[in-house]
PDB file of C-alpha atoms in Angstrom:
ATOM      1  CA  UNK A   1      93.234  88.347  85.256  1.00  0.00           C
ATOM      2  CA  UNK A   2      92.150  88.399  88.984  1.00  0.00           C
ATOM      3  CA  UNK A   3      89.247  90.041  88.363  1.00  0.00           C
ATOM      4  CA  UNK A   4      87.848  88.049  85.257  1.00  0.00           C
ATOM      5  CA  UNK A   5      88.842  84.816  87.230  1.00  0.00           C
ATOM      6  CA  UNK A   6      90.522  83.406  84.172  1.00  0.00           C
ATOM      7  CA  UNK A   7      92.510  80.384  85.068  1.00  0.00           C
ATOM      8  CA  UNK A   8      94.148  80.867  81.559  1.00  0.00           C
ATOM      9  CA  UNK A   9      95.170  83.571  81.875  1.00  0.00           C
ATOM     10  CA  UNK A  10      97.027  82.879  85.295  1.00  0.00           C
ATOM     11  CA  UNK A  11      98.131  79.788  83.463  1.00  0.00           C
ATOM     12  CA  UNK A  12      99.703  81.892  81.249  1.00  0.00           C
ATOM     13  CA  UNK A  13     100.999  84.314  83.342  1.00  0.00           C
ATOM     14  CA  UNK A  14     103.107  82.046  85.398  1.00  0.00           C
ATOM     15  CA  UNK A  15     104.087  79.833  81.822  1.00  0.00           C
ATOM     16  CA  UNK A  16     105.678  83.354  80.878  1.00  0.00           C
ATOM     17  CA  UNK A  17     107.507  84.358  83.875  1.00  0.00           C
ATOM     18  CA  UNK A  18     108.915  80.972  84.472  1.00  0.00           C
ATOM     19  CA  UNK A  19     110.666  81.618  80.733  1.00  0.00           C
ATOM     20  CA  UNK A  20     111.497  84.773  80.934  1.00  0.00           C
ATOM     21  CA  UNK A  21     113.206  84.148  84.408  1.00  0.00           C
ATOM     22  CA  UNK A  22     114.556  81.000  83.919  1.00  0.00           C
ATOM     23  CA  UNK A  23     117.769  81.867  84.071  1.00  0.00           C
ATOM     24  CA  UNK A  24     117.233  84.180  87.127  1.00  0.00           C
ATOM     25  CA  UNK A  25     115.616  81.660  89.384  1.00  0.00           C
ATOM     26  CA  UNK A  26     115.730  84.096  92.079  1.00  0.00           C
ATOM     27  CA  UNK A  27     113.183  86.495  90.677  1.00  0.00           C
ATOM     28  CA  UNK A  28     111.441  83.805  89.006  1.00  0.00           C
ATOM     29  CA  UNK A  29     110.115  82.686  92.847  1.00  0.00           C
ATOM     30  CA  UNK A  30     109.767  86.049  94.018  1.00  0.00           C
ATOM     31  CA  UNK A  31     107.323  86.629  91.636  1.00  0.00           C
ATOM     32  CA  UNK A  32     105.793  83.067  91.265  1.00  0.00           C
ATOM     33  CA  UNK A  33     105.025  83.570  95.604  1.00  0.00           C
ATOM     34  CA  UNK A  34     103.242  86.700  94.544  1.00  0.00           C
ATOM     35  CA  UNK A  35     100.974  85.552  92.141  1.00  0.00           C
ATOM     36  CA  UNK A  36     100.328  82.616  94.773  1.00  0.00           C
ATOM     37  CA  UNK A  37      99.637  85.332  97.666  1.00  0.00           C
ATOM     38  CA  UNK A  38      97.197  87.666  95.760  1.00  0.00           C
ATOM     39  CA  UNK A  39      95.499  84.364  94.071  1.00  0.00           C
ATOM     40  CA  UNK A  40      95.027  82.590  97.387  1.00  0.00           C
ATOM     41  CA  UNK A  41      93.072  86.259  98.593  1.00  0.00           C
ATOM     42  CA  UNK A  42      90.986  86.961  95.556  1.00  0.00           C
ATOM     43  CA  UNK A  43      87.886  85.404  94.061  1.00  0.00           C
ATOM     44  CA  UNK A  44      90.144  83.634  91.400  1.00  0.00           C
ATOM     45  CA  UNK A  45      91.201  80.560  94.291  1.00  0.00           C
ATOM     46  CA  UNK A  46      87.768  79.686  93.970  1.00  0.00           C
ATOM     47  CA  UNK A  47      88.180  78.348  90.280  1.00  0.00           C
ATOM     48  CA  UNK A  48      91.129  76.542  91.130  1.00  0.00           C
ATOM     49  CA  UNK A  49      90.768  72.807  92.652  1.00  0.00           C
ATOM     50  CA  UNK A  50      94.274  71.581  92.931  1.00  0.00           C
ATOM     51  CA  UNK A  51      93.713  70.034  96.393  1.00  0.00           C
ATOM     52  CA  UNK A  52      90.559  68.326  95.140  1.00  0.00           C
ATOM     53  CA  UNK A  53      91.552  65.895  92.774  1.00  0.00           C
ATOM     54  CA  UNK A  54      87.477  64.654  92.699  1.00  0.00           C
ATOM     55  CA  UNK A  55      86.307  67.582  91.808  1.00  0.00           C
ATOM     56  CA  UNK A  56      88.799  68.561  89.125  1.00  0.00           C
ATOM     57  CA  UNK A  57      88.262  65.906  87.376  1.00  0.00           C
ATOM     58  CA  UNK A  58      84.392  66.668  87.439  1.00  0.00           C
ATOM     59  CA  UNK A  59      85.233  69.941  86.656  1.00  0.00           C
ATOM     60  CA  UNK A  60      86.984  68.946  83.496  1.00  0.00           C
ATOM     61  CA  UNK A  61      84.156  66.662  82.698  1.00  0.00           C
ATOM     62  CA  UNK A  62      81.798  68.763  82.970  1.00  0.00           C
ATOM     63  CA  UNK A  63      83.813  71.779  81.128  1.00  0.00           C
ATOM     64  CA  UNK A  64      81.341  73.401  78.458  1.00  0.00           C
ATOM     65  CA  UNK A  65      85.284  74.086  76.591  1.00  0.00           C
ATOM     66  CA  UNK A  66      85.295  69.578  76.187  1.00  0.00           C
ATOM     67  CA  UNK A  67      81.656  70.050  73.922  1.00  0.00           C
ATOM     68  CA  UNK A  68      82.668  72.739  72.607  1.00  0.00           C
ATOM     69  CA  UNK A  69      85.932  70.830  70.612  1.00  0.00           C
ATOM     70  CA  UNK A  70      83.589  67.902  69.812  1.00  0.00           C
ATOM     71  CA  UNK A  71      81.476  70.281  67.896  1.00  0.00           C
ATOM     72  CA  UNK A  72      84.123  71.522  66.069  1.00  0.00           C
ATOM     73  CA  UNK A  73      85.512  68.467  65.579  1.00  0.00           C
ATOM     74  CA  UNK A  74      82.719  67.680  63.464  1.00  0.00           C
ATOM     75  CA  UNK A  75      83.020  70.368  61.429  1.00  0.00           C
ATOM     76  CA  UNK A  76      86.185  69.673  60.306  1.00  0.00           C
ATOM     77  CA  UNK A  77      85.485  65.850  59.792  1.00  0.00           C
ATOM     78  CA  UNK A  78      83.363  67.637  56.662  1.00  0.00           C
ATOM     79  CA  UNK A  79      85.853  70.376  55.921  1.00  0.00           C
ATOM     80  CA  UNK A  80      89.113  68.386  56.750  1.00  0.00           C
ATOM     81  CA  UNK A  81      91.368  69.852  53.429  1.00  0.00           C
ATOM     82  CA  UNK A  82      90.928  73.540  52.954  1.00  0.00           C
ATOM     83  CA  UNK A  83      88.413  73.904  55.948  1.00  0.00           C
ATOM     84  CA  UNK A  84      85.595  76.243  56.153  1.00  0.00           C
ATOM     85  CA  UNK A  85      87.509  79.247  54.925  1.00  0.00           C
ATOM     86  CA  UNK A  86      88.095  82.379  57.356  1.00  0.00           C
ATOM     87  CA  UNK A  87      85.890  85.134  57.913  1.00  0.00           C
ATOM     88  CA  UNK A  88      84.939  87.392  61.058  1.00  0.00           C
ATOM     89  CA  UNK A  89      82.767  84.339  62.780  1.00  0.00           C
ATOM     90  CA  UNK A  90      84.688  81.268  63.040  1.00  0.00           C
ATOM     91  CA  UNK A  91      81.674  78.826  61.786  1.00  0.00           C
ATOM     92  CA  UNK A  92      80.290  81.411  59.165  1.00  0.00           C
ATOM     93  CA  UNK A  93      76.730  80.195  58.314  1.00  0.00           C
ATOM     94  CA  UNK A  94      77.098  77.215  59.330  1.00  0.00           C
ATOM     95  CA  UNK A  95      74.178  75.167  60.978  1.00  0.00           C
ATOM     96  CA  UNK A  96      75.571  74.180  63.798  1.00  0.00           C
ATOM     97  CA  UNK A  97      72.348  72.263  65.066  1.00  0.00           C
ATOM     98  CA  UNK A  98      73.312  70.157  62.725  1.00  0.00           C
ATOM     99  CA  UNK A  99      76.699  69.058  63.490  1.00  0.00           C
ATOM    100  CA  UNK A 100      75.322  69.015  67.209  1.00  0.00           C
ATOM    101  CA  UNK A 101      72.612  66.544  66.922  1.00  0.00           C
ATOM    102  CA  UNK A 102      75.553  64.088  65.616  1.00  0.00           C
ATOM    103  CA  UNK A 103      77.141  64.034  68.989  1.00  0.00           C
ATOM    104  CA  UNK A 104      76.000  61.790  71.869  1.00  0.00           C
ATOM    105  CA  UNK A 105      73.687  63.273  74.177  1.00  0.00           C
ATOM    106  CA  UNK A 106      76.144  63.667  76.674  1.00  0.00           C
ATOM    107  CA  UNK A 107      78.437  66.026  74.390  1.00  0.00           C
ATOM    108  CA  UNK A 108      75.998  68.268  73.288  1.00  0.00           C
ATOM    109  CA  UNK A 109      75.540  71.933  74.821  1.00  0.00           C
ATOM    110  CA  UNK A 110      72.708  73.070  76.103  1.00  0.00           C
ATOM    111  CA  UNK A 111      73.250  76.198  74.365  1.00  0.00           C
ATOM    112  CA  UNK A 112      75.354  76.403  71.408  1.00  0.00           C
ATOM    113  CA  UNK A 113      78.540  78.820  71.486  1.00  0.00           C
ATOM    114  CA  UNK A 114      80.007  79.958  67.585  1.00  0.00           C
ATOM    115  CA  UNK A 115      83.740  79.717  68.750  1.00  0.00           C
ATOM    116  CA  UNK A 116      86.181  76.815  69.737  1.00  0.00           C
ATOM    117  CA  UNK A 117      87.409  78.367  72.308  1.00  0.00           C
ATOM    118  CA  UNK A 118      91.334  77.261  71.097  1.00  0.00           C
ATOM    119  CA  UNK A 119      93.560  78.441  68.302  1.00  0.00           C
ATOM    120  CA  UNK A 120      94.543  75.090  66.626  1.00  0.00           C
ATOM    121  CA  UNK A 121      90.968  73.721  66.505  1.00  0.00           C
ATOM    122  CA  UNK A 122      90.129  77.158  65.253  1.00  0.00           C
ATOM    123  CA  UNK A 123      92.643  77.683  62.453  1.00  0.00           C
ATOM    124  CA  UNK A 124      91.811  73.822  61.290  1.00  0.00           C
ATOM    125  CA  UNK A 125      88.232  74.719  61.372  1.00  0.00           C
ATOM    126  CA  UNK A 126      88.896  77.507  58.959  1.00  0.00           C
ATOM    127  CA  UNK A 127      91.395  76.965  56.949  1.00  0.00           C
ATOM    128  CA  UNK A 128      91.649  72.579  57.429  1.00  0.00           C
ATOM    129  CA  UNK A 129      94.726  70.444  57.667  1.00  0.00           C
ATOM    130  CA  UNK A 130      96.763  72.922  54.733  1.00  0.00           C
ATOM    131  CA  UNK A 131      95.864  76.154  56.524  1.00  0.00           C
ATOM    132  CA  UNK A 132      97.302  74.327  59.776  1.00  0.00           C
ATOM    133  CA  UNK A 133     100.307  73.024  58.430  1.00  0.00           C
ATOM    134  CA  UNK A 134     101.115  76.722  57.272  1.00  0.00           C
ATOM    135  CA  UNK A 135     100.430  78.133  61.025  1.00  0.00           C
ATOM    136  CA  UNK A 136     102.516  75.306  62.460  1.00  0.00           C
ATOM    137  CA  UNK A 137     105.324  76.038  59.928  1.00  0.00           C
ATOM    138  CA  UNK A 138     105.122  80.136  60.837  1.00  0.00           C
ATOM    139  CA  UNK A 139     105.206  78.911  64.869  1.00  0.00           C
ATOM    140  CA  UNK A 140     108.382  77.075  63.865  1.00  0.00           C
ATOM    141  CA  UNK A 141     109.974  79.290  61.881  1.00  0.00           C
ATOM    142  CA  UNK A 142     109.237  82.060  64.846  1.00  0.00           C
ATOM    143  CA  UNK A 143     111.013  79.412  67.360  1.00  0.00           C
ATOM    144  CA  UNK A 144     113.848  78.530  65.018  1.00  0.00           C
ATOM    145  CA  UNK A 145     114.555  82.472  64.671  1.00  0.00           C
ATOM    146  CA  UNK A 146     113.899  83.091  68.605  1.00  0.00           C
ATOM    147  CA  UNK A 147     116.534  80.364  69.540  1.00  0.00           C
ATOM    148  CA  UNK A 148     119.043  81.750  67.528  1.00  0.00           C
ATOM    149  CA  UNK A 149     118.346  85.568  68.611  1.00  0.00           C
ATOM    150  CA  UNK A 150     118.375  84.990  72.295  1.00  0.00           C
ATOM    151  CA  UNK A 151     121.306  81.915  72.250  1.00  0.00           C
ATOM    152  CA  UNK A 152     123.501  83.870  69.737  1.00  0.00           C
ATOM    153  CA  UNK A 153     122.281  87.238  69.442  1.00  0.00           C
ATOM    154  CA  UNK A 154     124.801  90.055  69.038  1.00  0.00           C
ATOM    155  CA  UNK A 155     124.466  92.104  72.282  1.00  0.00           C
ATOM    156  CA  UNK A 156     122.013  91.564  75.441  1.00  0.00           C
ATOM    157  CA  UNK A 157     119.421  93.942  74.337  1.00  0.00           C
ATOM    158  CA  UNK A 158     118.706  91.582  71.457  1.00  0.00           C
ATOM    159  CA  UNK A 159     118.913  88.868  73.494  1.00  0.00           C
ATOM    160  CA  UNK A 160     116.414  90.412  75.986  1.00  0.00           C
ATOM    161  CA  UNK A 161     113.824  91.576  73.798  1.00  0.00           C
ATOM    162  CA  UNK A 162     114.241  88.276  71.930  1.00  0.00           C
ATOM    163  CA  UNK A 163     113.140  86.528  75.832  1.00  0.00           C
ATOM    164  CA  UNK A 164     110.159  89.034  76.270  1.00  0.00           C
ATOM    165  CA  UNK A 165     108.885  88.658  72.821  1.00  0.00           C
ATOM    166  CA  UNK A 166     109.087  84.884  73.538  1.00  0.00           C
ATOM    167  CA  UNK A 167     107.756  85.222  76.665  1.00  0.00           C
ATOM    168  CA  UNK A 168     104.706  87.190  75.384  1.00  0.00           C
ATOM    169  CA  UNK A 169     104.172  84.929  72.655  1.00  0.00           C
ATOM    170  CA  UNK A 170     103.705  82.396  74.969  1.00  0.00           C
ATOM    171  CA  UNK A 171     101.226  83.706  76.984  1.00  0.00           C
ATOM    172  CA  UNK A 172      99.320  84.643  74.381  1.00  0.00           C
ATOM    173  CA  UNK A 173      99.537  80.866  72.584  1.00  0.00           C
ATOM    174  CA  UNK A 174      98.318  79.982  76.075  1.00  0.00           C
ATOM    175  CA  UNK A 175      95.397  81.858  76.354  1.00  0.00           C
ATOM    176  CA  UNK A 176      94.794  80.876  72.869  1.00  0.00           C
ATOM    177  CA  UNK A 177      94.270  77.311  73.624  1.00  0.00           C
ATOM    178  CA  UNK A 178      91.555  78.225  76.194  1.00  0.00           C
ATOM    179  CA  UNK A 179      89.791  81.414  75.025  1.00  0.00           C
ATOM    180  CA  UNK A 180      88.525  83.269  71.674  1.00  0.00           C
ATOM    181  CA  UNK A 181      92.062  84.289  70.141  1.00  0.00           C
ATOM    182  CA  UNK A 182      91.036  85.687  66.790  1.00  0.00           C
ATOM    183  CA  UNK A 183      88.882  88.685  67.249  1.00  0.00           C
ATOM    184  CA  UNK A 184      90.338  92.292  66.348  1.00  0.00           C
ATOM    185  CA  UNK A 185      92.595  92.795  69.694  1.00  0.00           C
ATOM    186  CA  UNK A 186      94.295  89.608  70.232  1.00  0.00           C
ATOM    187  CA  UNK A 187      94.835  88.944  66.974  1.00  0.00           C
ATOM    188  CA  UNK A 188      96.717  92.377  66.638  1.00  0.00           C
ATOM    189  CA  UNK A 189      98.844  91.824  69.423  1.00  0.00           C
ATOM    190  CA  UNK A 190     100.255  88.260  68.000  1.00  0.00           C
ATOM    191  CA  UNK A 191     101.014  90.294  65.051  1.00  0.00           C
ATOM    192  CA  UNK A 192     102.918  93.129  66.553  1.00  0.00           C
ATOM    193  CA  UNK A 193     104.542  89.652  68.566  1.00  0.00           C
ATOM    194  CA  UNK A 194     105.517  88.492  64.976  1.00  0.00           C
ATOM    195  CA  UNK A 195     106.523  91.522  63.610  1.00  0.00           C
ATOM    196  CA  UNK A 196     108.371  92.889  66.352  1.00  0.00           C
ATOM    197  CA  UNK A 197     110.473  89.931  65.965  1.00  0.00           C
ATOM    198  CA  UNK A 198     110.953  89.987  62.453  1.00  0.00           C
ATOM    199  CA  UNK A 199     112.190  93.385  63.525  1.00  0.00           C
ATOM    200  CA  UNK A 200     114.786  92.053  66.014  1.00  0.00           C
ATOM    201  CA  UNK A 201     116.138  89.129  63.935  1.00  0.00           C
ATOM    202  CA  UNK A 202     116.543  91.897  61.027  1.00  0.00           C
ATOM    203  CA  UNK A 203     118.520  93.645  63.192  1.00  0.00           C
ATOM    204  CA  UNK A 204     120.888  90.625  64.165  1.00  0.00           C
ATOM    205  CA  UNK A 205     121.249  89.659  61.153  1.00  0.00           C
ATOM    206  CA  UNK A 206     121.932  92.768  59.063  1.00  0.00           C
ATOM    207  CA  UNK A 207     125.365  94.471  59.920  1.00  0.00           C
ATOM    208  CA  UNK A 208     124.351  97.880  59.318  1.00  0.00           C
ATOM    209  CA  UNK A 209     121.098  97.905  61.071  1.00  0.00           C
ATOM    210  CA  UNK A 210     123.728  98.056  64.688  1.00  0.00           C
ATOM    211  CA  UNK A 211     123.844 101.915  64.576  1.00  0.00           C
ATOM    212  CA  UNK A 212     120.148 101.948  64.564  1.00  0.00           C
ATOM    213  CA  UNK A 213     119.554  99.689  67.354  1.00  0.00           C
TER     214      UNK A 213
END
């Protein structure tokens, strides 16, 4: 993280650990001052413009990530039902010159990247408003079982692998909304996030499966 300069990923970082410690508020500033200490010495506090309101803003203006969604955008104003369909590129063959030149000047890149650069725009993109309504659904159903593992799970190592499989899945969502999320090794850790909680809620919920945890 501090040495890519990724403000998404220290986004996400400190989105995770206030979760997971949220009940432990204790360790939850401990570690929140250390992320602050080693940010505020490495290259990283360079990125970040917190006490400059004016040039945040241009910042965010100026962000390639804000042409970047109106291009794909316009791809799924043409593929808004079943979208594009998935594949290893996010656009396929698609000419994207041509979706660019419907933009105003202003939101048009200079050179044209093949990737949203955020996991909702990106699953609608490929799979259109059905495809998304499935991945929202699966995000739900993962929260709905993740509540009731960590509120009512049957011991505290369910509960606390329920909280760091949250926790992860978090930081990963977060990422997701900023970088590339679906190329061969983030997409295989959100699965072993899924499945590893699959795993966990089996094991709260079936009475035998005790003795093996």
């Amino acid at each position: 993280m501090l040495m890519t300069q990724e403000r998404s990923s220290l986004l996400a970082l400190i989105l995770a650990l206030i979760y997971f410690f949220f009940k432990n508020k204790k360790w939850m500033f401990i570690f929140l001052i250390l992320i602050i200490m080693i940010s505020a010495i490495s290259p990283i506090k360079n990125r970040i413009q917190l006490f400059n309101p004016k040039k945040m803003y241009i910042d965010i203006r100026q962000n390639e990530r804000i042409k970047m969604n109106y291009l794909t955008f316009e791809v799924i104003k043409e593929h808004p039902i079943i979208g594009i369909g998935y594949g290893l590129q996010t656009y396929g063959k698609l000419n994207l010159e041509r979706y660019q030149k419907r933009l105003p000047k202003k939101y048009q890149l200079e050179e044209i990247i093949a990737d949203p650069h955020n996991i909702v725009l990106d699953v609608a993109a490929r799979l259109g408003v059905v495809g998304l309504g499935i991945f929202f659904y699966i995000i739900f159903v993962f929260f709905k079982m993740g509540r009731g593992i960590i509120k009512y799970g049957k011991d505290n190592l369910l509960k606390n692998w329920g909280r760091c499989l949250f926790a992860s899945f978090i930081a990963v969502f977060t990422i997701g909304l900023f970088q590339p999320i679906f190329s061969h090794m983030p997409e295989t850790i959100l699965c072993i996030i899924f499945s590893m909680f699959t795993i966990i809620w089996h094991f709260n919920n079936d009475p035998i499966s005790k003795e093996v945890v």
